[in-house]
Amino acid sequence: MKENKIKALKAAFPYTLPIMAGFLFLGTAYGIFARTEGLAAFYPIIMALLVFAGSMEFVAVNLLTGIFDPLNALLLTIMVNARHLFYGISMMEKYREVDRKKRWYLIFGMCDESFSINCAADVPEGIDRGWFLFFVTLLNHIYWVTGATVGALAGSLIPFELEGLEFVMTALLVVIFLDNWLKEKQHYSSLIGLGGSLGCLLIFGSDNFIIPSMAVILLVLTLLKKPIEKGA
């Protein structure tokens, strides 16, 4: 059993290296940002550990330092993280094969980057799939908590320009998409994703296109599931 875990960890680690670079950098920026906004060091550390929702954690700093408005906080959280509903639906089959104890953590720890890896990665032969998915998620979680901890402890002691750092993870996800594109035999799903996102961006604007685009992509993929599978 221990040998299976070690093999799965070694297999998962290389997939998470690009995420480590992004999470350590952006997590540190998040920790520093929280401190410069007046929060004590334990706030970003605890949020990184228990919330683990990168973009929402940045938003939460403003919610904690602003006027108390629980209803607005609830609606904003749902809007920012609604995409995870679609992530969860698409991962149901893979997670069904995993035992319940690991499954609970996989559900909690699902983020954009872990979803991208676990959805697209080809688990090497002889590696336990459940442990592979688990370690991808755990390693990414560790990277984020480590970065947030470094930033929180450094606090406002380090002069740090935060503007533009949010593009780091966007660039990383583009690289993951391109890597997946190169692995695909046909690009129907990717083209549907690009077309649906672009169409909703033009219709709803940059502030409101994410949820509609995911709904459109899910609908089209569901309707064209059989033709896509035949062309695979």
mmCIF file of C-alpha atoms in Angstrom:
data_model
loop_
_atom_site.group_PDB
_atom_site.id
_atom_site.type_symbol
_atom_site.label_atom_id
_atom_site.label_comp_id
_atom_site.label_asym_id
_atom_site.label_seq_id
_atom_site.Cartn_x
_atom_site.Cartn_y
_atom_site.Cartn_z
ATOM 1 C CA MET A 1 0.000 0.000 0.000
ATOM 2 C CA LYS A 2 2.787 2.410 0.974
ATOM 3 C CA GLU A 3 4.630 1.534 -2.228
ATOM 4 C CA ASN A 4 1.537 2.405 -4.298
ATOM 5 C CA LYS A 5 1.327 5.790 -2.594
ATOM 6 C CA ILE A 6 4.982 6.588 -3.264
ATOM 7 C CA LYS A 7 4.660 5.599 -6.920
ATOM 8 C CA ALA A 8 1.546 7.751 -7.298
ATOM 9 C CA LEU A 9 3.274 10.707 -5.619
ATOM 10 C CA LYS A 10 6.295 10.420 -7.914
ATOM 11 C CA ALA A 11 4.013 10.188 -10.953
ATOM 12 C CA ALA A 12 1.876 13.175 -9.898
ATOM 13 C CA PHE A 13 4.688 15.538 -8.910
ATOM 14 C CA PRO A 14 6.011 16.375 -12.420
ATOM 15 C CA TYR A 15 2.495 17.310 -13.550
ATOM 16 C CA THR A 16 2.247 19.859 -10.741
ATOM 17 C CA LEU A 17 5.603 21.596 -11.265
ATOM 18 C CA PRO A 18 4.161 24.403 -13.452
ATOM 19 C CA ILE A 19 1.410 24.887 -10.861
ATOM 20 C CA MET A 20 4.017 25.100 -8.099
ATOM 21 C CA ALA A 21 5.739 27.995 -9.862
ATOM 22 C CA GLY A 22 2.475 29.885 -10.295
ATOM 23 C CA PHE A 23 0.990 29.100 -6.862
ATOM 24 C CA LEU A 24 4.113 29.982 -4.878
ATOM 25 C CA PHE A 25 4.380 33.304 -6.703
ATOM 26 C CA LEU A 26 0.704 34.227 -6.632
ATOM 27 C CA GLY A 27 0.164 32.796 -3.130
ATOM 28 C CA THR A 28 2.980 34.972 -1.818
ATOM 29 C CA ALA A 29 1.383 37.989 -3.491
ATOM 30 C CA TYR A 30 -1.929 37.085 -1.848
ATOM 31 C CA GLY A 31 -0.337 36.823 1.605
ATOM 32 C CA ILE A 32 1.397 40.189 1.220
ATOM 33 C CA PHE A 33 -1.787 41.767 -0.126
ATOM 34 C CA ALA A 34 -3.770 40.557 2.906
ATOM 35 C CA ARG A 35 -1.185 41.971 5.314
ATOM 36 C CA THR A 36 -0.974 45.331 3.562
ATOM 37 C CA GLU A 37 -4.782 45.573 3.848
ATOM 38 C CA GLY A 38 -4.467 45.293 7.618
ATOM 39 C CA LEU A 39 -5.214 41.607 8.259
ATOM 40 C CA ALA A 40 -3.181 39.629 10.773
ATOM 41 C CA ALA A 41 -0.828 36.987 9.391
ATOM 42 C CA PHE A 42 -3.019 34.048 10.426
ATOM 43 C CA TYR A 43 -5.944 35.199 8.222
ATOM 44 C CA PRO A 44 -4.406 34.466 4.799
ATOM 45 C CA ILE A 45 -2.767 31.281 6.129
ATOM 46 C CA ILE A 46 -6.033 29.883 7.519
ATOM 47 C CA MET A 47 -7.991 30.929 4.420
ATOM 48 C CA ALA A 48 -5.422 29.292 2.141
ATOM 49 C CA LEU A 49 -5.679 26.099 4.181
ATOM 50 C CA LEU A 50 -9.461 25.902 4.681
ATOM 51 C CA VAL A 51 -10.982 27.973 1.866
ATOM 52 C CA PHE A 52 -8.511 27.194 -0.934
ATOM 53 C CA ALA A 53 -10.226 29.267 -3.605
ATOM 54 C CA GLY A 54 -7.542 31.559 -5.002
ATOM 55 C CA SER A 55 -9.553 34.303 -6.689
ATOM 56 C CA MET A 56 -12.184 34.270 -3.939
ATOM 57 C CA GLU A 57 -9.501 34.621 -1.288
ATOM 58 C CA PHE A 58 -8.351 37.873 -2.873
ATOM 59 C CA VAL A 59 -11.975 39.044 -2.877
ATOM 60 C CA ALA A 60 -12.414 37.876 0.729
ATOM 61 C CA VAL A 61 -9.706 40.288 1.869
ATOM 62 C CA ASN A 62 -11.876 43.199 0.728
ATOM 63 C CA LEU A 63 -14.968 41.601 2.278
ATOM 64 C CA LEU A 64 -13.220 41.231 5.632
ATOM 65 C CA THR A 65 -11.867 44.774 5.636
ATOM 66 C CA GLY A 66 -15.014 46.442 4.248
ATOM 67 C CA ILE A 67 -18.571 46.953 5.478
ATOM 68 C CA PHE A 68 -20.200 43.784 6.877
ATOM 69 C CA ASP A 69 -22.654 42.573 4.227
ATOM 70 C CA PRO A 70 -23.230 38.774 4.483
ATOM 71 C CA LEU A 71 -25.816 38.587 1.688
ATOM 72 C CA ASN A 72 -23.531 40.328 -0.779
ATOM 73 C CA ALA A 73 -20.646 38.101 0.335
ATOM 74 C CA LEU A 74 -22.765 34.976 -0.262
ATOM 75 C CA LEU A 75 -23.920 36.056 -3.731
ATOM 76 C CA LEU A 76 -20.433 37.168 -4.730
ATOM 77 C CA THR A 77 -18.929 33.851 -3.585
ATOM 78 C CA ILE A 78 -21.505 31.856 -5.545
ATOM 79 C CA MET A 79 -20.886 33.953 -8.662
ATOM 80 C CA VAL A 80 -17.094 33.718 -8.466
ATOM 81 C CA ASN A 81 -17.036 29.965 -7.800
ATOM 82 C CA ALA A 82 -20.063 28.823 -9.809
ATOM 83 C CA ARG A 83 -17.735 27.288 -12.400
ATOM 84 C CA HIS A 84 -16.970 24.509 -9.905
ATOM 85 C CA LEU A 85 -20.490 23.161 -10.466
ATOM 86 C CA PHE A 86 -19.457 22.370 -14.026
ATOM 87 C CA TYR A 87 -16.087 21.021 -12.929
ATOM 88 C CA GLY A 88 -17.848 18.676 -10.522
ATOM 89 C CA ILE A 89 -20.263 17.389 -13.161
ATOM 90 C CA SER A 90 -17.457 16.627 -15.594
ATOM 91 C CA MET A 91 -15.400 14.802 -12.945
ATOM 92 C CA MET A 92 -18.209 12.609 -11.577
ATOM 93 C CA GLU A 93 -17.116 9.528 -13.512
ATOM 94 C CA LYS A 94 -13.453 9.787 -12.492
ATOM 95 C CA TYR A 95 -14.234 10.443 -8.834
ATOM 96 C CA ARG A 96 -16.749 7.590 -8.690
ATOM 97 C CA GLU A 97 -13.835 5.172 -9.071
ATOM 98 C CA VAL A 98 -12.043 6.651 -6.041
ATOM 99 C CA ASP A 99 -12.728 5.442 -2.498
ATOM 100 C CA ARG A 100 -14.880 7.704 -0.355
ATOM 101 C CA LYS A 101 -12.186 9.024 1.997
ATOM 102 C CA LYS A 102 -10.042 10.378 -0.836
ATOM 103 C CA ARG A 103 -13.113 11.537 -2.760
ATOM 104 C CA TRP A 104 -14.130 14.003 -0.032
ATOM 105 C CA TYR A 105 -10.726 15.681 -0.185
ATOM 106 C CA LEU A 106 -10.730 15.701 -3.999
ATOM 107 C CA ILE A 107 -14.078 17.512 -3.948
ATOM 108 C CA PHE A 108 -12.848 20.042 -1.391
ATOM 109 C CA GLY A 109 -9.486 20.579 -3.081
ATOM 110 C CA MET A 110 -10.723 20.972 -6.653
ATOM 111 C CA CYS A 111 -9.400 24.187 -8.172
ATOM 112 C CA ASP A 112 -8.917 25.275 -11.784
ATOM 113 C CA GLU A 113 -5.398 23.887 -11.980
ATOM 114 C CA SER A 114 -6.074 20.549 -10.232
ATOM 115 C CA PHE A 115 -9.143 20.084 -12.421
ATOM 116 C CA SER A 116 -7.106 20.756 -15.562
ATOM 117 C CA ILE A 117 -4.456 18.190 -14.633
ATOM 118 C CA ASN A 118 -6.795 15.498 -13.303
ATOM 119 C CA CYS A 119 -9.112 15.874 -16.255
ATOM 120 C CA ALA A 120 -6.460 15.748 -18.980
ATOM 121 C CA ALA A 121 -3.547 13.728 -17.540
ATOM 122 C CA ASP A 122 -2.942 10.172 -18.678
ATOM 123 C CA VAL A 123 -2.267 8.235 -15.487
ATOM 124 C CA PRO A 124 0.841 6.071 -16.123
ATOM 125 C CA GLU A 125 0.330 2.329 -16.289
ATOM 126 C CA GLY A 126 0.725 0.622 -12.930
ATOM 127 C CA ILE A 127 -0.152 3.780 -10.968
ATOM 128 C CA ASP A 128 -3.219 3.825 -8.727
ATOM 129 C CA ARG A 129 -5.593 6.392 -10.272
ATOM 130 C CA GLY A 130 -7.167 7.385 -6.965
ATOM 131 C CA TRP A 131 -3.833 8.165 -5.314
ATOM 132 C CA PHE A 132 -2.629 9.973 -8.435
ATOM 133 C CA LEU A 133 -5.656 12.304 -8.378
ATOM 134 C CA PHE A 134 -5.255 12.735 -4.619
ATOM 135 C CA PHE A 135 -1.589 13.721 -4.772
ATOM 136 C CA VAL A 136 -2.127 16.167 -7.647
ATOM 137 C CA THR A 137 -4.734 17.910 -5.505
ATOM 138 C CA LEU A 138 -2.703 17.712 -2.295
ATOM 139 C CA LEU A 139 0.509 19.039 -3.866
ATOM 140 C CA ASN A 140 -1.305 22.001 -5.413
ATOM 141 C CA HIS A 141 -2.931 22.718 -2.052
ATOM 142 C CA ILE A 142 0.475 22.623 -0.342
ATOM 143 C CA TYR A 143 1.966 25.017 -2.901
ATOM 144 C CA TRP A 144 -0.816 27.542 -2.341
ATOM 145 C CA VAL A 145 -0.659 27.353 1.466
ATOM 146 C CA THR A 146 3.142 27.660 1.368
ATOM 147 C CA GLY A 147 3.030 30.732 -0.854
ATOM 148 C CA ALA A 148 0.327 32.377 1.271
ATOM 149 C CA THR A 149 2.309 31.628 4.437
ATOM 150 C CA VAL A 150 5.500 33.172 3.047
ATOM 151 C CA GLY A 151 3.614 36.281 1.956
ATOM 152 C CA ALA A 152 1.720 36.570 5.237
ATOM 153 C CA LEU A 153 4.858 36.284 7.352
ATOM 154 C CA ALA A 154 6.750 38.726 5.125
ATOM 155 C CA GLY A 155 3.820 41.114 5.430
ATOM 156 C CA SER A 156 4.390 44.671 4.403
ATOM 157 C CA LEU A 157 8.156 44.377 4.943
ATOM 158 C CA ILE A 158 8.721 43.572 1.257
ATOM 159 C CA PRO A 159 7.867 46.244 -1.321
ATOM 160 C CA PHE A 160 5.786 44.319 -3.849
ATOM 161 C CA GLU A 161 3.892 45.461 -6.925
ATOM 162 C CA LEU A 162 0.668 43.433 -7.142
ATOM 163 C CA GLU A 163 -0.761 44.902 -10.325
ATOM 164 C CA GLY A 164 -0.869 42.367 -13.154
ATOM 165 C CA LEU A 165 0.019 39.299 -11.077
ATOM 166 C CA GLU A 166 -3.407 37.765 -11.679
ATOM 167 C CA PHE A 167 -2.287 37.067 -15.263
ATOM 168 C CA VAL A 168 0.190 34.441 -14.027
ATOM 169 C CA MET A 169 -2.463 31.751 -13.564
ATOM 170 C CA THR A 170 -4.288 32.793 -16.750
ATOM 171 C CA ALA A 171 -1.090 32.183 -18.709
ATOM 172 C CA LEU A 172 -0.616 28.863 -16.938
ATOM 173 C CA LEU A 173 -4.111 27.674 -17.872
ATOM 174 C CA VAL A 174 -3.488 28.682 -21.498
ATOM 175 C CA VAL A 175 -0.379 26.485 -21.504
ATOM 176 C CA ILE A 176 -2.374 23.569 -20.059
ATOM 177 C CA PHE A 177 -5.045 24.078 -22.733
ATOM 178 C CA LEU A 178 -2.424 24.071 -25.494
ATOM 179 C CA ASP A 179 -0.824 20.923 -24.088
ATOM 180 C CA ASN A 180 -4.235 19.221 -24.071
ATOM 181 C CA TRP A 181 -4.864 20.438 -27.649
ATOM 182 C CA LEU A 182 -1.663 18.753 -28.821
ATOM 183 C CA LYS A 183 -2.710 15.477 -27.193
ATOM 184 C CA GLU A 184 -6.208 15.432 -28.748
ATOM 185 C CA LYS A 185 -6.916 13.312 -31.818
ATOM 186 C CA GLN A 186 -9.761 15.654 -32.734
ATOM 187 C CA HIS A 187 -10.473 19.139 -31.389
ATOM 188 C CA TYR A 188 -14.265 19.219 -31.276
ATOM 189 C CA SER A 189 -14.489 19.732 -27.514
ATOM 190 C CA SER A 190 -11.784 22.403 -27.461
ATOM 191 C CA LEU A 191 -13.355 24.270 -30.368
ATOM 192 C CA ILE A 192 -16.763 24.142 -28.694
ATOM 193 C CA GLY A 193 -15.177 25.594 -25.571
ATOM 194 C CA LEU A 194 -13.445 28.368 -27.475
ATOM 195 C CA GLY A 195 -16.512 29.178 -29.586
ATOM 196 C CA GLY A 196 -18.903 29.169 -26.639
ATOM 197 C CA SER A 197 -16.614 31.370 -24.560
ATOM 198 C CA LEU A 198 -16.003 33.851 -27.371
ATOM 199 C CA GLY A 199 -19.713 34.082 -28.204
ATOM 200 C CA CYS A 200 -20.698 34.706 -24.582
ATOM 201 C CA LEU A 201 -17.861 37.219 -24.183
ATOM 202 C CA LEU A 202 -19.246 39.237 -27.087
ATOM 203 C CA ILE A 203 -22.825 38.988 -25.817
ATOM 204 C CA PHE A 204 -22.434 39.372 -22.045
ATOM 205 C CA GLY A 205 -19.138 41.260 -21.738
ATOM 206 C CA SER A 206 -15.961 40.416 -19.854
ATOM 207 C CA ASP A 207 -17.513 40.744 -16.387
ATOM 208 C CA ASN A 208 -20.422 38.345 -16.910
ATOM 209 C CA PHE A 209 -19.481 35.804 -19.571
ATOM 210 C CA ILE A 210 -18.003 32.950 -17.484
ATOM 211 C CA ILE A 211 -21.191 31.323 -16.171
ATOM 212 C CA PRO A 212 -23.177 31.667 -19.451
ATOM 213 C CA SER A 213 -20.242 30.285 -21.442
ATOM 214 C CA MET A 214 -19.951 27.256 -19.158
ATOM 215 C CA ALA A 215 -23.691 26.634 -19.450
ATOM 216 C CA VAL A 216 -23.473 26.852 -23.261
ATOM 217 C CA ILE A 217 -20.431 24.551 -23.392
ATOM 218 C CA LEU A 218 -22.098 21.991 -21.116
ATOM 219 C CA LEU A 219 -25.308 22.066 -23.190
ATOM 220 C CA VAL A 220 -23.534 21.709 -26.542
ATOM 221 C CA LEU A 221 -21.225 18.952 -25.300
ATOM 222 C CA THR A 222 -24.218 17.078 -23.888
ATOM 223 C CA LEU A 223 -26.158 17.361 -27.161
ATOM 224 C CA LEU A 224 -23.143 16.346 -29.266
ATOM 225 C CA LYS A 225 -21.774 13.717 -26.881
ATOM 226 C CA LYS A 226 -22.308 10.722 -29.189
ATOM 227 C CA PRO A 227 -20.929 12.356 -32.381
ATOM 228 C CA ILE A 228 -17.872 13.575 -30.460
ATOM 229 C CA GLU A 229 -17.245 10.125 -28.954
ATOM 230 C CA LYS A 230 -17.536 8.519 -32.397
ATOM 231 C CA GLY A 231 -14.927 10.910 -33.781
ATOM 232 C CA ALA A 232 -12.533 10.328 -30.888
#
